Amino acid sequence: MVALSDKKGFQVSKIEIRELKKAYRNGDRESIVALDGISLAIENGEFVSIVGPSGCGKSTLLYTIAGFIACDYGVVLVDGTPVIGPSMNCGIVFQEYALFPWRTVLGNITYGLESKGMARRQREEIAACYIERMGLRGFEHCFPKELSGGMKQRVAIARTLAYEPDIILMDEPFGSLDAQTRELMQDQLLDIWRELGKTVLLITHDVSEAVFLSQRVIVMTSRPGKVKAEFSITLLKRQCREEIMISDEFNQIRNPIWLAVREEVLKVEQAV
Ligand SMILES: Nc1ncnc2c1ncn2[C@@H]1O[C@H](COP(=O)(O)OP(=O)(O)OP(=O)(O)O)[C@@H](O)[C@H]1O
Ligand SMILES: [Mg+2]
């Protein structure tokens, strides 16, 4: 991990979230407190996952980091500078694949590169690489409406990875994929992260996925979302996937995280 410093030479985290609070106000109805004082630091090049019960504020947290929504209290700093709106340095894969329906697969994937002003030949070369990695070869000229849900999500992932933002935010990117494609995409993401050294923040419902992919897992409480616990993942990922997933070490790391999430899920169920 390469340490970052701000303009004055002070060491800063890649992403720093301080005391973040966010409530949604829906007219006269009672406001919904989504985030209730979240503080978190993510270092440059780190791969961090967030798990927590449905509705605990995970997407809200991601949108706030990406600058799509403003918080009520607290601050998000990227490279030591407050986030005041969306930035090209921060790429996001939305929970529900948000593709441009009027653009083909290729057109969607090259979108960010066009915005960067890259020449057509170069952007098509880069897009071809991600089309290959995401298993989309042969579908370059299809429009989103011609694709299955899983394929749309792969296009959305390719679109974000292709323009190589400093920070990659992913909101349950593999949720709509079948088990085998999900594993292939996880492997691709790990390879890309290792190659490019970008900072990745991944939201997932799947504790095994979080343990397999990340260096640190953050468990959120049920709504209003706070940080319940943090787990460092010391798993050595030298063996192949199958060996890792059935190892005692993997289960020893996974089980306390799974229990922490379950405790929060039960709170939601008991409240209903
Ligand atoms: N635009 C909105 N207006 C009102 N309430 C909202 C809005 N967006 C989210 N909420 C509410 O805020 C809470 C947190 O929502 P959020 O989508 O961040 O949760 P989540 O953890 O991502 O859930 P899931 O795991 O189901 O994706 C939920 O109770 C949700 O209903
Ligand atoms: Mg969500």
PDB file of C-alpha atoms and ligand atoms in Angstrom:
ATOM      1  CA  MET A   1       0.000   0.000   0.000  1.00  0.00           C
ATOM      2  CA  VAL A   2       1.402   3.409  -0.964  1.00  0.00           C
ATOM      3  CA  ALA A   3       0.867   6.061   1.741  1.00  0.00           C
ATOM      4  CA  LEU A   4      -0.763   9.297   0.557  1.00  0.00           C
ATOM      5  CA  SER A   5      -0.097  12.825   1.760  1.00  0.00           C
ATOM      6  CA  ASP A   6      -2.067  16.014   1.372  1.00  0.00           C
ATOM      7  CA  LYS A   7      -0.752  19.349   0.016  1.00  0.00           C
ATOM      8  CA  LYS A   8       0.832  20.151   3.387  1.00  0.00           C
ATOM      9  CA  GLY A   9       2.617  16.798   3.492  1.00  0.00           C
ATOM     10  CA  PHE A  10       0.376  15.220   6.147  1.00  0.00           C
ATOM     11  CA  GLN A  11      -0.378  11.554   5.661  1.00  0.00           C
ATOM     12  CA  VAL A  12      -4.000  10.971   4.583  1.00  0.00           C
ATOM     13  CA  SER A  13      -6.184   7.946   3.896  1.00  0.00           C
ATOM     14  CA  LYS A  14      -7.548   7.333   0.401  1.00  0.00           C
ATOM     15  CA  ILE A  15     -11.075   7.608   1.805  1.00  0.00           C
ATOM     16  CA  GLU A  16     -11.858   8.989   5.235  1.00  0.00           C
ATOM     17  CA  ILE A  17     -15.403   9.088   6.559  1.00  0.00           C
ATOM     18  CA  ARG A  18     -15.973  11.094   9.707  1.00  0.00           C
ATOM     19  CA  GLU A  19     -19.153  10.906  11.789  1.00  0.00           C
ATOM     20  CA  LEU A  20     -21.396  10.522   8.741  1.00  0.00           C
ATOM     21  CA  LYS A  21     -25.126  10.935   9.357  1.00  0.00           C
ATOM     22  CA  LYS A  22     -27.894  10.784   6.787  1.00  0.00           C
ATOM     23  CA  ALA A  23     -31.687  10.743   7.130  1.00  0.00           C
ATOM     24  CA  TYR A  24     -34.228  10.563   4.302  1.00  0.00           C
ATOM     25  CA  ARG A  25     -37.167  12.903   4.716  1.00  0.00           C
ATOM     26  CA  ASN A  26     -40.307  11.886   2.840  1.00  0.00           C
ATOM     27  CA  GLY A  27     -42.730  14.803   3.078  1.00  0.00           C
ATOM     28  CA  ASP A  28     -44.826  14.627   6.242  1.00  0.00           C
ATOM     29  CA  ARG A  29     -43.864  11.062   7.057  1.00  0.00           C
ATOM     30  CA  GLU A  30     -41.345  10.243   9.761  1.00  0.00           C
ATOM     31  CA  SER A  31     -37.777  10.617   8.515  1.00  0.00           C
ATOM     32  CA  ILE A  32     -35.724   7.460   8.015  1.00  0.00           C
ATOM     33  CA  VAL A  33     -32.291   7.580   9.603  1.00  0.00           C
ATOM     34  CA  ALA A  34     -30.075   5.574   7.254  1.00  0.00           C
ATOM     35  CA  LEU A  35     -26.631   6.358   8.672  1.00  0.00           C
ATOM     36  CA  ASP A  36     -25.983   7.306  12.255  1.00  0.00           C
ATOM     37  CA  GLY A  37     -22.401   8.430  12.787  1.00  0.00           C
ATOM     38  CA  ILE A  38     -20.195   6.256  10.599  1.00  0.00           C
ATOM     39  CA  SER A  39     -16.447   6.773  10.805  1.00  0.00           C
ATOM     40  CA  LEU A  40     -14.116   4.762   8.640  1.00  0.00           C
ATOM     41  CA  ALA A  41     -10.737   5.053   6.932  1.00  0.00           C
ATOM     42  CA  ILE A  42      -9.719   3.144   3.817  1.00  0.00           C
ATOM     43  CA  GLU A  43      -6.099   3.218   2.741  1.00  0.00           C
ATOM     44  CA  ASN A  44      -4.711   3.626  -0.750  1.00  0.00           C
ATOM     45  CA  GLY A  45      -4.859   0.309  -2.629  1.00  0.00           C
ATOM     46  CA  GLU A  46      -6.864  -1.447   0.065  1.00  0.00           C
ATOM     47  CA  PHE A  47      -9.692  -3.888  -0.756  1.00  0.00           C
ATOM     48  CA  VAL A  48     -12.453  -3.494   1.825  1.00  0.00           C
ATOM     49  CA  SER A  49     -15.891  -5.124   1.933  1.00  0.00           C
ATOM     50  CA  ILE A  50     -18.995  -3.983   3.771  1.00  0.00           C
ATOM     51  CA  VAL A  51     -21.631  -6.472   4.899  1.00  0.00           C
ATOM     52  CA  GLY A  52     -24.818  -5.877   6.852  1.00  0.00           C
ATOM     53  CA  PRO A  53     -28.555  -6.553   6.868  1.00  0.00           C
ATOM     54  CA  SER A  54     -30.810  -5.315   4.091  1.00  0.00           C
ATOM     55  CA  GLY A  55     -31.795  -1.677   4.571  1.00  0.00           C
ATOM     56  CA  CYS A  56     -28.959  -0.841   6.981  1.00  0.00           C
ATOM     57  CA  GLY A  57     -27.655   1.983   4.783  1.00  0.00           C
ATOM     58  CA  LYS A  58     -24.899   0.314   2.719  1.00  0.00           C
ATOM     59  CA  SER A  59     -25.953   1.863  -0.607  1.00  0.00           C
ATOM     60  CA  THR A  60     -26.508   5.216   1.091  1.00  0.00           C
ATOM     61  CA  LEU A  61     -22.937   5.083   2.386  1.00  0.00           C
ATOM     62  CA  LEU A  62     -21.588   4.268  -1.081  1.00  0.00           C
ATOM     63  CA  TYR A  63     -23.592   7.045  -2.783  1.00  0.00           C
ATOM     64  CA  THR A  64     -22.306   9.523  -0.203  1.00  0.00           C
ATOM     65  CA  ILE A  65     -18.686   8.498  -0.810  1.00  0.00           C
ATOM     66  CA  ALA A  66     -19.301   8.799  -4.572  1.00  0.00           C
ATOM     67  CA  GLY A  67     -20.718  12.303  -4.063  1.00  0.00           C
ATOM     68  CA  PHE A  68     -24.194  11.462  -5.422  1.00  0.00           C
ATOM     69  CA  ILE A  69     -25.976  12.370  -2.213  1.00  0.00           C
ATOM     70  CA  ALA A  70     -25.080  14.880   0.471  1.00  0.00           C
ATOM     71  CA  CYS A  71     -24.856  13.876   4.121  1.00  0.00           C
ATOM     72  CA  ASP A  72     -26.613  15.740   6.950  1.00  0.00           C
ATOM     73  CA  TYR A  73     -23.604  15.723   9.233  1.00  0.00           C
ATOM     74  CA  GLY A  74     -19.979  14.670   8.985  1.00  0.00           C
ATOM     75  CA  VAL A  75     -17.641  14.601   6.040  1.00  0.00           C
ATOM     76  CA  VAL A  76     -16.189  12.293   3.405  1.00  0.00           C
ATOM     77  CA  LEU A  77     -12.596  13.018   2.413  1.00  0.00           C
ATOM     78  CA  VAL A  78     -10.948  11.526  -0.646  1.00  0.00           C
ATOM     79  CA  ASP A  79      -7.177  12.080  -0.734  1.00  0.00           C
ATOM     80  CA  GLY A  80      -7.732  14.486   2.158  1.00  0.00           C
ATOM     81  CA  THR A  81     -10.197  16.693   0.226  1.00  0.00           C
ATOM     82  CA  PRO A  82     -13.935  16.877   1.080  1.00  0.00           C
ATOM     83  CA  VAL A  83     -16.239  15.245  -1.479  1.00  0.00           C
ATOM     84  CA  ILE A  84     -18.737  17.801  -2.790  1.00  0.00           C
ATOM     85  CA  GLY A  85     -20.027  15.950  -5.859  1.00  0.00           C
ATOM     86  CA  PRO A  86     -19.340  13.067  -8.247  1.00  0.00           C
ATOM     87  CA  SER A  87     -15.817  12.763  -9.622  1.00  0.00           C
ATOM     88  CA  MET A  88     -14.180  10.746 -12.402  1.00  0.00           C
ATOM     89  CA  ASN A  89     -11.654   9.483  -9.826  1.00  0.00           C
ATOM     90  CA  CYS A  90     -14.367   7.457  -8.222  1.00  0.00           C
ATOM     91  CA  GLY A  91     -16.127   4.768 -10.285  1.00  0.00           C
ATOM     92  CA  ILE A  92     -19.290   3.082  -9.096  1.00  0.00           C
ATOM     93  CA  VAL A  93     -21.074  -0.122 -10.063  1.00  0.00           C
ATOM     94  CA  PHE A  94     -24.686   0.342  -8.976  1.00  0.00           C
ATOM     95  CA  GLN A  95     -26.767  -2.325  -7.245  1.00  0.00           C
ATOM     96  CA  GLU A  96     -29.145  -2.264 -10.193  1.00  0.00           C
ATOM     97  CA  TYR A  97     -27.120  -2.159 -13.386  1.00  0.00           C
ATOM     98  CA  ALA A  98     -27.520   1.381 -14.670  1.00  0.00           C
ATOM     99  CA  LEU A  99     -26.592   1.199 -18.355  1.00  0.00           C
ATOM    100  CA  PHE A 100     -27.260   3.730 -21.070  1.00  0.00           C
ATOM    101  CA  PRO A 101     -30.072   2.013 -23.053  1.00  0.00           C
ATOM    102  CA  TRP A 102     -29.237   3.960 -26.219  1.00  0.00           C
ATOM    103  CA  ARG A 103     -25.629   2.770 -26.277  1.00  0.00           C
ATOM    104  CA  THR A 104     -24.349  -0.674 -27.271  1.00  0.00           C
ATOM    105  CA  VAL A 105     -22.205  -2.824 -24.968  1.00  0.00           C
ATOM    106  CA  LEU A 106     -19.100  -1.277 -26.557  1.00  0.00           C
ATOM    107  CA  GLY A 107     -20.602   2.218 -26.326  1.00  0.00           C
ATOM    108  CA  ASN A 108     -21.397   1.745 -22.649  1.00  0.00           C
ATOM    109  CA  ILE A 109     -17.911   0.463 -21.846  1.00  0.00           C
ATOM    110  CA  THR A 110     -16.124   3.234 -23.757  1.00  0.00           C
ATOM    111  CA  TYR A 111     -18.294   5.961 -22.184  1.00  0.00           C
ATOM    112  CA  GLY A 112     -15.869   6.868 -19.365  1.00  0.00           C
ATOM    113  CA  LEU A 113     -12.903   6.770 -21.744  1.00  0.00           C
ATOM    114  CA  GLU A 114     -14.677   9.163 -24.115  1.00  0.00           C
ATOM    115  CA  SER A 115     -15.286  11.512 -21.188  1.00  0.00           C
ATOM    116  CA  LYS A 116     -11.536  11.399 -20.520  1.00  0.00           C
ATOM    117  CA  GLY A 117     -10.982  12.528 -24.133  1.00  0.00           C
ATOM    118  CA  MET A 118      -9.193   9.333 -25.187  1.00  0.00           C
ATOM    119  CA  ALA A 119      -8.788   8.612 -28.926  1.00  0.00           C
ATOM    120  CA  ARG A 120     -11.250   6.118 -30.418  1.00  0.00           C
ATOM    121  CA  ARG A 121      -8.669   3.446 -31.272  1.00  0.00           C
ATOM    122  CA  GLN A 122      -7.192   3.451 -27.781  1.00  0.00           C
ATOM    123  CA  ARG A 123     -10.567   3.325 -26.060  1.00  0.00           C
ATOM    124  CA  GLU A 124     -11.713   0.449 -28.232  1.00  0.00           C
ATOM    125  CA  GLU A 125      -8.514  -1.454 -27.399  1.00  0.00           C
ATOM    126  CA  ILE A 126      -9.096  -0.986 -23.681  1.00  0.00           C
ATOM    127  CA  ALA A 127     -12.786  -1.872 -24.032  1.00  0.00           C
ATOM    128  CA  ALA A 128     -11.850  -5.053 -25.931  1.00  0.00           C
ATOM    129  CA  CYS A 129      -9.668  -6.144 -23.016  1.00  0.00           C
ATOM    130  CA  TYR A 130     -12.514  -5.724 -20.493  1.00  0.00           C
ATOM    131  CA  ILE A 131     -15.052  -7.271 -22.895  1.00  0.00           C
ATOM    132  CA  GLU A 132     -12.820 -10.350 -22.976  1.00  0.00           C
ATOM    133  CA  ARG A 133     -12.289 -10.413 -19.199  1.00  0.00           C
ATOM    134  CA  MET A 134     -15.979 -10.082 -18.450  1.00  0.00           C
ATOM    135  CA  GLY A 135     -16.930 -12.810 -20.959  1.00  0.00           C
ATOM    136  CA  LEU A 136     -18.809 -10.421 -23.258  1.00  0.00           C
ATOM    137  CA  ARG A 137     -17.076 -11.244 -26.561  1.00  0.00           C
ATOM    138  CA  GLY A 138     -19.598 -11.455 -29.393  1.00  0.00           C
ATOM    139  CA  PHE A 139     -22.018  -9.046 -27.667  1.00  0.00           C
ATOM    140  CA  GLU A 140     -20.133  -5.795 -28.381  1.00  0.00           C
ATOM    141  CA  HIS A 141     -22.848  -4.436 -30.663  1.00  0.00           C
ATOM    142  CA  CYS A 142     -25.874  -5.521 -28.617  1.00  0.00           C
ATOM    143  CA  PHE A 143     -28.034  -3.005 -26.793  1.00  0.00           C
ATOM    144  CA  PRO A 144     -28.794  -3.484 -23.069  1.00  0.00           C
ATOM    145  CA  LYS A 145     -32.393  -4.590 -23.782  1.00  0.00           C
ATOM    146  CA  GLU A 146     -30.985  -7.582 -25.712  1.00  0.00           C
ATOM    147  CA  LEU A 147     -28.965  -8.800 -22.694  1.00  0.00           C
ATOM    148  CA  SER A 148     -29.831 -10.907 -19.645  1.00  0.00           C
ATOM    149  CA  GLY A 149     -29.641  -9.307 -16.181  1.00  0.00           C
ATOM    150  CA  GLY A 150     -26.315 -10.998 -15.441  1.00  0.00           C
ATOM    151  CA  MET A 151     -24.813  -9.780 -18.705  1.00  0.00           C
ATOM    152  CA  LYS A 152     -25.985  -6.232 -18.093  1.00  0.00           C
ATOM    153  CA  GLN A 153     -24.269  -6.345 -14.737  1.00  0.00           C
ATOM    154  CA  ARG A 154     -21.044  -7.558 -16.365  1.00  0.00           C
ATOM    155  CA  VAL A 155     -21.235  -4.615 -18.807  1.00  0.00           C
ATOM    156  CA  ALA A 156     -21.715  -2.259 -15.848  1.00  0.00           C
ATOM    157  CA  ILE A 157     -18.650  -3.748 -14.120  1.00  0.00           C
ATOM    158  CA  ALA A 158     -16.591  -3.535 -17.340  1.00  0.00           C
ATOM    159  CA  ARG A 159     -17.666   0.088 -17.853  1.00  0.00           C
ATOM    160  CA  THR A 160     -16.433   1.067 -14.397  1.00  0.00           C
ATOM    161  CA  LEU A 161     -13.182  -0.922 -14.529  1.00  0.00           C
ATOM    162  CA  ALA A 162     -12.313   0.222 -18.081  1.00  0.00           C
ATOM    163  CA  TYR A 163     -11.660   3.832 -17.192  1.00  0.00           C
ATOM    164  CA  GLU A 164      -9.546   2.761 -14.231  1.00  0.00           C
ATOM    165  CA  PRO A 165     -10.747   5.179 -11.576  1.00  0.00           C
ATOM    166  CA  ASP A 166      -8.585   5.512  -8.448  1.00  0.00           C
ATOM    167  CA  ILE A 167     -11.450   4.261  -6.315  1.00  0.00           C
ATOM    168  CA  ILE A 168     -13.808   1.473  -7.359  1.00  0.00           C
ATOM    169  CA  LEU A 169     -17.084   1.379  -5.428  1.00  0.00           C
ATOM    170  CA  MET A 170     -19.215  -1.702  -6.045  1.00  0.00           C
ATOM    171  CA  ASP A 171     -22.739  -2.196  -4.719  1.00  0.00           C
ATOM    172  CA  GLU A 172     -23.506  -5.923  -4.730  1.00  0.00           C
ATOM    173  CA  PRO A 173     -22.026  -6.248  -8.219  1.00  0.00           C
ATOM    174  CA  PHE A 174     -22.336 -10.022  -8.405  1.00  0.00           C
ATOM    175  CA  GLY A 175     -25.823 -10.376  -6.910  1.00  0.00           C
ATOM    176  CA  SER A 176     -27.575 -11.094 -10.211  1.00  0.00           C
ATOM    177  CA  LEU A 177     -24.998 -13.565 -11.540  1.00  0.00           C
ATOM    178  CA  ASP A 178     -25.255 -17.352 -11.481  1.00  0.00           C
ATOM    179  CA  ALA A 179     -22.827 -19.112  -9.135  1.00  0.00           C
ATOM    180  CA  GLN A 180     -20.243 -20.008 -11.757  1.00  0.00           C
ATOM    181  CA  THR A 181     -20.174 -16.628 -13.490  1.00  0.00           C
ATOM    182  CA  ARG A 182     -19.985 -14.997 -10.065  1.00  0.00           C
ATOM    183  CA  GLU A 183     -16.821 -16.955  -9.265  1.00  0.00           C
ATOM    184  CA  LEU A 184     -15.258 -16.035 -12.621  1.00  0.00           C
ATOM    185  CA  MET A 185     -16.072 -12.361 -12.071  1.00  0.00           C
ATOM    186  CA  GLN A 186     -14.677 -12.472  -8.522  1.00  0.00           C
ATOM    187  CA  ASP A 187     -11.423 -13.938  -9.868  1.00  0.00           C
ATOM    188  CA  GLN A 188     -11.252 -11.247 -12.565  1.00  0.00           C
ATOM    189  CA  LEU A 189     -11.838  -8.525 -10.007  1.00  0.00           C
ATOM    190  CA  LEU A 190      -9.054  -9.886  -7.772  1.00  0.00           C
ATOM    191  CA  ASP A 191      -6.661 -10.083 -10.742  1.00  0.00           C
ATOM    192  CA  ILE A 192      -7.503  -6.528 -11.817  1.00  0.00           C
ATOM    193  CA  TRP A 193      -7.092  -5.246  -8.258  1.00  0.00           C
ATOM    194  CA  ARG A 194      -3.696  -6.966  -7.979  1.00  0.00           C
ATOM    195  CA  GLU A 195      -2.590  -5.601 -11.374  1.00  0.00           C
ATOM    196  CA  LEU A 196      -3.759  -2.022 -10.942  1.00  0.00           C
ATOM    197  CA  GLY A 197      -3.538  -1.561  -7.164  1.00  0.00           C
ATOM    198  CA  LYS A 198      -6.750   0.505  -7.039  1.00  0.00           C
ATOM    199  CA  THR A 199      -8.733   1.088  -3.851  1.00  0.00           C
ATOM    200  CA  VAL A 200     -11.841  -1.113  -3.839  1.00  0.00           C
ATOM    201  CA  LEU A 201     -14.882  -0.827  -1.589  1.00  0.00           C
ATOM    202  CA  LEU A 202     -17.330  -3.660  -2.169  1.00  0.00           C
ATOM    203  CA  ILE A 203     -20.781  -4.119  -0.709  1.00  0.00           C
ATOM    204  CA  THR A 204     -22.012  -7.671  -0.571  1.00  0.00           C
ATOM    205  CA  HIS A 205     -24.562  -9.841   1.213  1.00  0.00           C
ATOM    206  CA  ASP A 206     -22.258 -12.807   0.864  1.00  0.00           C
ATOM    207  CA  VAL A 207     -19.856 -13.133   3.812  1.00  0.00           C
ATOM    208  CA  SER A 208     -17.775 -15.808   2.019  1.00  0.00           C
ATOM    209  CA  GLU A 209     -17.362 -13.472  -0.951  1.00  0.00           C
ATOM    210  CA  ALA A 210     -16.239 -10.666   1.383  1.00  0.00           C
ATOM    211  CA  VAL A 211     -13.686 -12.924   3.123  1.00  0.00           C
ATOM    212  CA  PHE A 212     -12.421 -14.407  -0.140  1.00  0.00           C
ATOM    213  CA  LEU A 213     -11.905 -11.053  -1.852  1.00  0.00           C
ATOM    214  CA  SER A 214     -10.970  -8.485   0.732  1.00  0.00           C
ATOM    215  CA  GLN A 215      -8.271  -7.492   3.171  1.00  0.00           C
ATOM    216  CA  ARG A 216     -10.760  -6.090   5.666  1.00  0.00           C
ATOM    217  CA  VAL A 217     -14.472  -6.677   6.262  1.00  0.00           C
ATOM    218  CA  ILE A 218     -16.697  -4.119   7.943  1.00  0.00           C
ATOM    219  CA  VAL A 219     -19.975  -5.271   9.481  1.00  0.00           C
ATOM    220  CA  MET A 220     -22.734  -2.669   9.743  1.00  0.00           C
ATOM    221  CA  THR A 221     -25.486  -2.709  12.340  1.00  0.00           C
ATOM    222  CA  SER A 222     -29.156  -2.875  11.380  1.00  0.00           C
ATOM    223  CA  ARG A 223     -30.657   0.540  10.565  1.00  0.00           C
ATOM    224  CA  PRO A 224     -29.701   3.179  11.557  1.00  0.00           C
ATOM    225  CA  GLY A 225     -26.382   2.046  10.142  1.00  0.00           C
ATOM    226  CA  LYS A 226     -23.245   2.247  12.246  1.00  0.00           C
ATOM    227  CA  VAL A 227     -20.035   0.254  12.185  1.00  0.00           C
ATOM    228  CA  LYS A 228     -20.620  -2.818  14.355  1.00  0.00           C
ATOM    229  CA  ALA A 229     -17.252  -4.540  13.896  1.00  0.00           C
ATOM    230  CA  GLU A 230     -14.197  -4.692  11.669  1.00  0.00           C
ATOM    231  CA  PHE A 231     -12.287  -7.844  10.766  1.00  0.00           C
ATOM    232  CA  SER A 232      -8.820  -7.990   9.204  1.00  0.00           C
ATOM    233  CA  ILE A 233      -8.568 -10.846   6.749  1.00  0.00           C
ATOM    234  CA  THR A 234      -5.192 -12.442   7.168  1.00  0.00           C
ATOM    235  CA  LEU A 235      -6.006 -15.355   4.878  1.00  0.00           C
ATOM    236  CA  LEU A 236      -3.105 -16.346   2.643  1.00  0.00           C
ATOM    237  CA  LYS A 237      -4.549 -16.541  -0.851  1.00  0.00           C
ATOM    238  CA  ARG A 238      -1.809 -18.658  -2.356  1.00  0.00           C
ATOM    239  CA  GLN A 239      -3.850 -21.772  -3.011  1.00  0.00           C
ATOM    240  CA  CYS A 240      -6.641 -22.183  -5.530  1.00  0.00           C
ATOM    241  CA  ARG A 241     -10.173 -21.000  -4.713  1.00  0.00           C
ATOM    242  CA  GLU A 242     -11.536 -24.475  -3.868  1.00  0.00           C
ATOM    243  CA  GLU A 243      -8.737 -25.181  -1.359  1.00  0.00           C
ATOM    244  CA  ILE A 244      -9.181 -21.780   0.293  1.00  0.00           C
ATOM    245  CA  MET A 245     -12.956 -22.081   0.610  1.00  0.00           C
ATOM    246  CA  ILE A 246     -12.875 -25.480   2.333  1.00  0.00           C
ATOM    247  CA  SER A 247      -9.890 -24.720   4.577  1.00  0.00           C
ATOM    248  CA  ASP A 248     -10.287 -24.522   8.370  1.00  0.00           C
ATOM    249  CA  GLU A 249      -8.566 -21.142   8.276  1.00  0.00           C
ATOM    250  CA  PHE A 250     -11.231 -19.751   5.923  1.00  0.00           C
ATOM    251  CA  ASN A 251     -14.041 -20.951   8.172  1.00  0.00           C
ATOM    252  CA  GLN A 252     -12.334 -19.660  11.304  1.00  0.00           C
ATOM    253  CA  ILE A 253     -12.200 -16.202   9.745  1.00  0.00           C
ATOM    254  CA  ARG A 254     -15.665 -16.378   8.173  1.00  0.00           C
ATOM    255  CA  ASN A 255     -17.657 -17.677  11.151  1.00  0.00           C
ATOM    256  CA  PRO A 256     -17.384 -14.696  13.554  1.00  0.00           C
ATOM    257  CA  ILE A 257     -18.235 -12.323  10.686  1.00  0.00           C
ATOM    258  CA  TRP A 258     -21.234 -14.434   9.721  1.00  0.00           C
ATOM    259  CA  LEU A 259     -22.392 -14.467  13.367  1.00  0.00           C
ATOM    260  CA  ALA A 260     -22.021 -10.689  13.655  1.00  0.00           C
ATOM    261  CA  VAL A 261     -24.177 -10.191  10.529  1.00  0.00           C
ATOM    262  CA  ARG A 262     -26.730 -12.749  11.710  1.00  0.00           C
ATOM    263  CA  GLU A 263     -27.098 -10.956  15.045  1.00  0.00           C
ATOM    264  CA  GLU A 264     -28.050  -7.792  13.151  1.00  0.00           C
ATOM    265  CA  VAL A 265     -30.359  -9.605  10.705  1.00  0.00           C
ATOM    266  CA  LEU A 266     -32.208 -11.166  13.672  1.00  0.00           C
ATOM    267  CA  LYS A 267     -32.691  -7.697  15.204  1.00  0.00           C
ATOM    268  CA  VAL A 268     -34.433  -6.604  11.971  1.00  0.00           C
ATOM    269  CA  GLU A 269     -36.613  -9.725  11.934  1.00  0.00           C
ATOM    270  CA  GLN A 270     -37.572  -9.353  15.597  1.00  0.00           C
ATOM    271  CA  ALA A 271     -38.526  -5.715  15.006  1.00  0.00           C
ATOM    272  CA  VAL A 272     -41.024  -6.658  12.247  1.00  0.00           C
TER     273      VAL A 272
HETATM  274  N1  LIG B   1     -34.510   7.879  -1.498  1.00  0.00           N
HETATM  275  C1  LIG B   1     -34.949   7.365  -0.347  1.00  0.00           C
HETATM  276  N2  LIG B   1     -36.023   7.882   0.290  1.00  0.00           N
HETATM  277  C2  LIG B   1     -36.464   7.377   1.456  1.00  0.00           C
HETATM  278  N3  LIG B   1     -35.892   6.338   2.093  1.00  0.00           N
HETATM  279  C3  LIG B   1     -34.814   5.792   1.511  1.00  0.00           C
HETATM  280  C4  LIG B   1     -34.295   6.255   0.247  1.00  0.00           C
HETATM  281  N4  LIG B   1     -33.224   5.504  -0.068  1.00  0.00           N
HETATM  282  C5  LIG B   1     -33.079   4.615   0.926  1.00  0.00           C
HETATM  283  N5  LIG B   1     -34.025   4.774   1.869  1.00  0.00           N
HETATM  284  C6  LIG B   1     -34.179   4.005   3.103  1.00  0.00           C
HETATM  285  O1  LIG B   1     -32.954   4.142   3.838  1.00  0.00           O
HETATM  286  C7  LIG B   1     -32.572   2.916   4.426  1.00  0.00           C
HETATM  287  C8  LIG B   1     -31.209   2.522   3.922  1.00  0.00           C
HETATM  288  O2  LIG B   1     -31.322   2.258   2.527  1.00  0.00           O
HETATM  289  P1  LIG B   1     -30.104   1.662   1.672  1.00  0.00           P
HETATM  290  O3  LIG B   1     -30.604   1.461   0.303  1.00  0.00           O
HETATM  291  O4  LIG B   1     -28.913   2.523   1.870  1.00  0.00           O
HETATM  292  O5  LIG B   1     -29.873   0.256   2.411  1.00  0.00           O
HETATM  293  P2  LIG B   1     -29.007  -1.013   1.953  1.00  0.00           P
HETATM  294  O6  LIG B   1     -28.229  -1.442   3.135  1.00  0.00           O
HETATM  295  O7  LIG B   1     -28.268  -0.685   0.719  1.00  0.00           O
HETATM  296  O8  LIG B   1     -30.149  -2.100   1.645  1.00  0.00           O
HETATM  297  P3  LIG B   1     -30.078  -3.367   0.645  1.00  0.00           P
HETATM  298  O9  LIG B   1     -29.141  -4.342   1.307  1.00  0.00           O
HETATM  299  O10 LIG B   1     -31.464  -3.879   0.618  1.00  0.00           O
HETATM  300  O11 LIG B   1     -29.588  -2.898  -0.675  1.00  0.00           O
HETATM  301  C9  LIG B   1     -33.679   1.917   4.063  1.00  0.00           C
HETATM  302  O12 LIG B   1     -34.588   1.850   5.137  1.00  0.00           O
HETATM  303  C10 LIG B   1     -34.345   2.526   2.848  1.00  0.00           C
HETATM  304  O13 LIG B   1     -35.694   2.168   2.771  1.00  0.00           O
HETATM  305 MG    MG B   2     -28.289  -1.416  -1.186  1.00  0.00          MG
END
